[in-house]
PDB file of C-alpha atoms in Angstrom:
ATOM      1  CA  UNK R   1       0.000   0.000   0.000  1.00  0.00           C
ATOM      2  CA  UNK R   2       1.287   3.400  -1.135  1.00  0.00           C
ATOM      3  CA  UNK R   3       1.611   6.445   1.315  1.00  0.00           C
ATOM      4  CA  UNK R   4      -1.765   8.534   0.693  1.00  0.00           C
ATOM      5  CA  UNK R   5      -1.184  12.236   1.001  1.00  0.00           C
ATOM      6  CA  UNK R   6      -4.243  13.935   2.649  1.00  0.00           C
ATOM      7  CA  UNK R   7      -3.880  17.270   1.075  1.00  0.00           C
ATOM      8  CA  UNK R   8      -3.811  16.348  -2.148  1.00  0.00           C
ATOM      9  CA  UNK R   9      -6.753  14.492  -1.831  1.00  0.00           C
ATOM     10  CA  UNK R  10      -8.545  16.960  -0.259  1.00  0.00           C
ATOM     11  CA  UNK R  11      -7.460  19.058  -3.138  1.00  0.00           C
ATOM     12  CA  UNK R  12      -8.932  16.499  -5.266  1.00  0.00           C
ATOM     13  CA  UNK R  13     -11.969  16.599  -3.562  1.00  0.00           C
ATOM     14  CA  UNK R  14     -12.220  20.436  -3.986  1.00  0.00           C
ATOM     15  CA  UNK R  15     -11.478  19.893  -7.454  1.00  0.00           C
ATOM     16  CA  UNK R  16     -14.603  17.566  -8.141  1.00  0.00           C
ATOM     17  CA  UNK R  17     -16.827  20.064  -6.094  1.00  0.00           C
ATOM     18  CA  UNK R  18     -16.357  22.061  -9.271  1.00  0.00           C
ATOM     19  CA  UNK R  19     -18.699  19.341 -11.141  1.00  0.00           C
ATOM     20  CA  UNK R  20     -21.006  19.130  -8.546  1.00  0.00           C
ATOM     21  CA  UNK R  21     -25.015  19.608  -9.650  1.00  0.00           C
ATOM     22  CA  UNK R  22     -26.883  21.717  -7.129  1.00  0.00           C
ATOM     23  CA  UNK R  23     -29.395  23.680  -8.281  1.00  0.00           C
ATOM     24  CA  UNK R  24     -31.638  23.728  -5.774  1.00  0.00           C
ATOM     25  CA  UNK R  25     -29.867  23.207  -2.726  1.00  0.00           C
ATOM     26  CA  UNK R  26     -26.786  25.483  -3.996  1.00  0.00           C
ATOM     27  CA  UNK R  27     -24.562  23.516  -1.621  1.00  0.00           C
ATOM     28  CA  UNK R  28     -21.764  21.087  -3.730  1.00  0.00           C
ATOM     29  CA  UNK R  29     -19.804  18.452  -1.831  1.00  0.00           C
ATOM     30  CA  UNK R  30     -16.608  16.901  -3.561  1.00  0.00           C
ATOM     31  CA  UNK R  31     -14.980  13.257  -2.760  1.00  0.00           C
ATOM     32  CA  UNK R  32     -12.164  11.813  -4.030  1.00  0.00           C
ATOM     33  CA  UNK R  33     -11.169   8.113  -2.918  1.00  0.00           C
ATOM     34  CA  UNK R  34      -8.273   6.437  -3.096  1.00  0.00           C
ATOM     35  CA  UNK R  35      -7.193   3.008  -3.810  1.00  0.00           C
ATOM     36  CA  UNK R  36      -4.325   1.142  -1.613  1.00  0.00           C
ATOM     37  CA  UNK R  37      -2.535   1.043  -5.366  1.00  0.00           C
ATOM     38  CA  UNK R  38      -2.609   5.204  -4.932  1.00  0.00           C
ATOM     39  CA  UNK R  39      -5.304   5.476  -7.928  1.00  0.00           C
ATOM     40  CA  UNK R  40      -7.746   7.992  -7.227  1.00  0.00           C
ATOM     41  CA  UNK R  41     -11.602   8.272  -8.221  1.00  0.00           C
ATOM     42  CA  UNK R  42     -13.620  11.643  -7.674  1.00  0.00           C
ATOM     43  CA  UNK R  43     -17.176  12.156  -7.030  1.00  0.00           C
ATOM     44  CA  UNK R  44     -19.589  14.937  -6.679  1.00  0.00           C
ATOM     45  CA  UNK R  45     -23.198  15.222  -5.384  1.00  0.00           C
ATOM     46  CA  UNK R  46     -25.580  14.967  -8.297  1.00  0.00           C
ATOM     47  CA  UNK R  47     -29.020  16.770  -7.279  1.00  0.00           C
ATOM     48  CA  UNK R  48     -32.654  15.818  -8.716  1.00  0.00           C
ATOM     49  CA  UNK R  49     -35.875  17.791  -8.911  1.00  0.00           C
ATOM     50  CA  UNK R  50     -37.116  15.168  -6.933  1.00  0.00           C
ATOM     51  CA  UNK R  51     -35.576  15.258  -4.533  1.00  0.00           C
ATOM     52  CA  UNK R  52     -35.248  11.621  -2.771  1.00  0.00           C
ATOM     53  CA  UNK R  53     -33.347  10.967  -6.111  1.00  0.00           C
ATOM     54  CA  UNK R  54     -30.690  12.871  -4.981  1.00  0.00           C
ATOM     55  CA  UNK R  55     -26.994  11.168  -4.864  1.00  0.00           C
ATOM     56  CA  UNK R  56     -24.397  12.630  -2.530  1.00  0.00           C
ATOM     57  CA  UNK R  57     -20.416  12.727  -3.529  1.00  0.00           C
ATOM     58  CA  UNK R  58     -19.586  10.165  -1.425  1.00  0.00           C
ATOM     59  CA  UNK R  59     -21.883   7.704  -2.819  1.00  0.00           C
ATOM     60  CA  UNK R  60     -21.336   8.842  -6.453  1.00  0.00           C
ATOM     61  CA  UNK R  61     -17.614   8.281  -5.438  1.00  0.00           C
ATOM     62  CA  UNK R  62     -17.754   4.691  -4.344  1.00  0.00           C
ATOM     63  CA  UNK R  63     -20.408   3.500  -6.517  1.00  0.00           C
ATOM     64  CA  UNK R  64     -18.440   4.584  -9.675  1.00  0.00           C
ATOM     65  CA  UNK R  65     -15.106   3.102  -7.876  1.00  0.00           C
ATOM     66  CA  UNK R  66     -16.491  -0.223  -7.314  1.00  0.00           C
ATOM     67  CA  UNK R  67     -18.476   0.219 -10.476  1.00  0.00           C
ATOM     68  CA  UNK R  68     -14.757   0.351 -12.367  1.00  0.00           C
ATOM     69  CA  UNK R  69     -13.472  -2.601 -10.139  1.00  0.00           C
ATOM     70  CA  UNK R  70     -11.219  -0.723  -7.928  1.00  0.00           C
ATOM     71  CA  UNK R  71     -12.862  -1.974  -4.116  1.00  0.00           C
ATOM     72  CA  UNK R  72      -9.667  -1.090  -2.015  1.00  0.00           C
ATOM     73  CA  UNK R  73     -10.462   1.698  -0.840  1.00  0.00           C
ATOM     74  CA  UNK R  74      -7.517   3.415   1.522  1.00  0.00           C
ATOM     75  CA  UNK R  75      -8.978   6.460   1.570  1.00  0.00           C
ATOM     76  CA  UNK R  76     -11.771   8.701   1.284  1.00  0.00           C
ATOM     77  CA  UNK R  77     -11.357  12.876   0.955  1.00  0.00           C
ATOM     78  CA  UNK R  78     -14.954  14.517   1.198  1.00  0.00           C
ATOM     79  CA  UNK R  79     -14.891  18.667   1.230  1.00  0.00           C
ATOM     80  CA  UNK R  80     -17.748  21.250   0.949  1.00  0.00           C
ATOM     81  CA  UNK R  81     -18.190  24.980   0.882  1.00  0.00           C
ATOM     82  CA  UNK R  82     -18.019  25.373   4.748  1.00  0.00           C
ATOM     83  CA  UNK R  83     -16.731  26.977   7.231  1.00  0.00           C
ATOM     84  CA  UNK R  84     -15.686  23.847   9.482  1.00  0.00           C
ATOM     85  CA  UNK R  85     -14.614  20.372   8.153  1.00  0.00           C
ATOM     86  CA  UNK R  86     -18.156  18.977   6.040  1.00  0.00           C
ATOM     87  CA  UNK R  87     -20.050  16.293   7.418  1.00  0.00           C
ATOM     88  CA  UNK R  88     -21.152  13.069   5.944  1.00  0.00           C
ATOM     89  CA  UNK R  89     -24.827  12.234   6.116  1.00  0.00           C
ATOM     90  CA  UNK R  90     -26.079   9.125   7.758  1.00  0.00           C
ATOM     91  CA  UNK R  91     -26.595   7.169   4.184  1.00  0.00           C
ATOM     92  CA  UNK R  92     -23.780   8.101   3.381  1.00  0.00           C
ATOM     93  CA  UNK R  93     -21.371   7.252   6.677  1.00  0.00           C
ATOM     94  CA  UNK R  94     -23.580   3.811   6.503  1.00  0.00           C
ATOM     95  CA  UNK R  95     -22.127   3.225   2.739  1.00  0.00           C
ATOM     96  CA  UNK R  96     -18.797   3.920   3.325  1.00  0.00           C
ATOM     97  CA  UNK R  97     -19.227   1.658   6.654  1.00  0.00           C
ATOM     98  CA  UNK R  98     -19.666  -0.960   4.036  1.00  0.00           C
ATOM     99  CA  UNK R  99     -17.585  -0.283   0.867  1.00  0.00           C
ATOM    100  CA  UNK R 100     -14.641   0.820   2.794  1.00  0.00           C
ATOM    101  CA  UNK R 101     -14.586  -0.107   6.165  1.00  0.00           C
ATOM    102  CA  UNK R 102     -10.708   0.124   6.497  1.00  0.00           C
ATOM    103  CA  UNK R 103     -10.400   3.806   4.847  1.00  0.00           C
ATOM    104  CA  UNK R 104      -9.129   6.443   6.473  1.00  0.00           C
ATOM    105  CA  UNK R 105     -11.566   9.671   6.053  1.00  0.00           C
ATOM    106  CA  UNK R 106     -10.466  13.404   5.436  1.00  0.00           C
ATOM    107  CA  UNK R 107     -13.168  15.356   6.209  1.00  0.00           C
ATOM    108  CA  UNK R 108     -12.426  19.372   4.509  1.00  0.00           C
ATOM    109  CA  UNK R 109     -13.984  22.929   4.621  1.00  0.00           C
ATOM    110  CA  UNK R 110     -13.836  25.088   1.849  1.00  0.00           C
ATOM    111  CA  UNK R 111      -9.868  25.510   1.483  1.00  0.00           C
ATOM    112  CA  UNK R 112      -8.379  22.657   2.976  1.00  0.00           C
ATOM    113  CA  UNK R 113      -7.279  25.172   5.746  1.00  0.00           C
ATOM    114  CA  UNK R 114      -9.558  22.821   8.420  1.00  0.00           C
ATOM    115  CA  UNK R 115      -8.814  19.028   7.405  1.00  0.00           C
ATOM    116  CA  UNK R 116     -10.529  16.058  10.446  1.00  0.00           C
ATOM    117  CA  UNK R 117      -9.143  12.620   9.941  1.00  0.00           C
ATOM    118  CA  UNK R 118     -10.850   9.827  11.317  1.00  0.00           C
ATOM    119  CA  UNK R 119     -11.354   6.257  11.063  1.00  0.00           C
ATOM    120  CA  UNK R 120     -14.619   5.046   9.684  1.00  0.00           C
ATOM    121  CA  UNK R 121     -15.487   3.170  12.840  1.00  0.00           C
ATOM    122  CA  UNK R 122     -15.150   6.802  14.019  1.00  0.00           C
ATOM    123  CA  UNK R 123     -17.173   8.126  11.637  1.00  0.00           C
ATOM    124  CA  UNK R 124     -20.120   5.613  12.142  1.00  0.00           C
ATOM    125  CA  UNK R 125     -19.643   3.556  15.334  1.00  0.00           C
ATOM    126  CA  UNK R 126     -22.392   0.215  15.299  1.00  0.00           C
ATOM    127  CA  UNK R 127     -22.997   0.676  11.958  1.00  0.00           C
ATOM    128  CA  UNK R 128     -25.535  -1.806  10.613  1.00  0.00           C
ATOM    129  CA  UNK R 129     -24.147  -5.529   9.477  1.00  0.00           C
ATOM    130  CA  UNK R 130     -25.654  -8.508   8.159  1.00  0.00           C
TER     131      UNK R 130
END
């Protein structure tokens, strides 16, 4: 497993923000994962008029990661336009519970300037097994 470098990830995950479809909430989120092999995958949050259709970054991120057959996930950069390091929702910390339970998560504000690290069990402690 290769060294992952949190800032550029995070940078990454700014990056991807970029592509992010909000229209009605105005509020993009960026991802970027990355593989133990050091490949990365970015993700943004795609919105829908109806709403409940509505994919977040980090699930865009790891469904098109494990859609392309890369499922070791080492790490997983998520960043949003806010003040204070962004904050998963629950769907989402429950997916990443499951598609990379051994990741280490970089949670960003706006710049990078504010970067939390934490361990998925962290992020989502009891999260729901069969």
């Amino acid at each position: 497993m290769i060294e992952i470098n949190k800032k550029e990830l995070v940078k990454k995950a700014l990056s991807a923000m970029e592509n992010a479809y909000v229209p009605y909430s105005k509020f993009p989120v960026g991802a970027c994962a990355a593989t133990a092999d050091g490949e990365t995958i970015l993700g943004c949050n795609i919105e829908n008029a109806s709403y409940g259709l509505t994919v977040c970054a980090e699930r865009v991120t790891l469904f098109k990661a494990y859609s392309e057959g890369k499922k070791d996930i080492a790490a997983l950069a998520v960043a949003a336009n806010v003040d204070e390091p962004v904050s998963p929702c629950g769907a989402c910390r429950q997916v990443i519970a499951e598609l990379a339970p051994s990741a280490i998560i970089y949670l960003s504000n706006r710049d990078g300037s504010k970067i939390k690290t934490m361990t998925v069990e962290e992020l989502l402690p009891y999260a729901f097994r069969l």
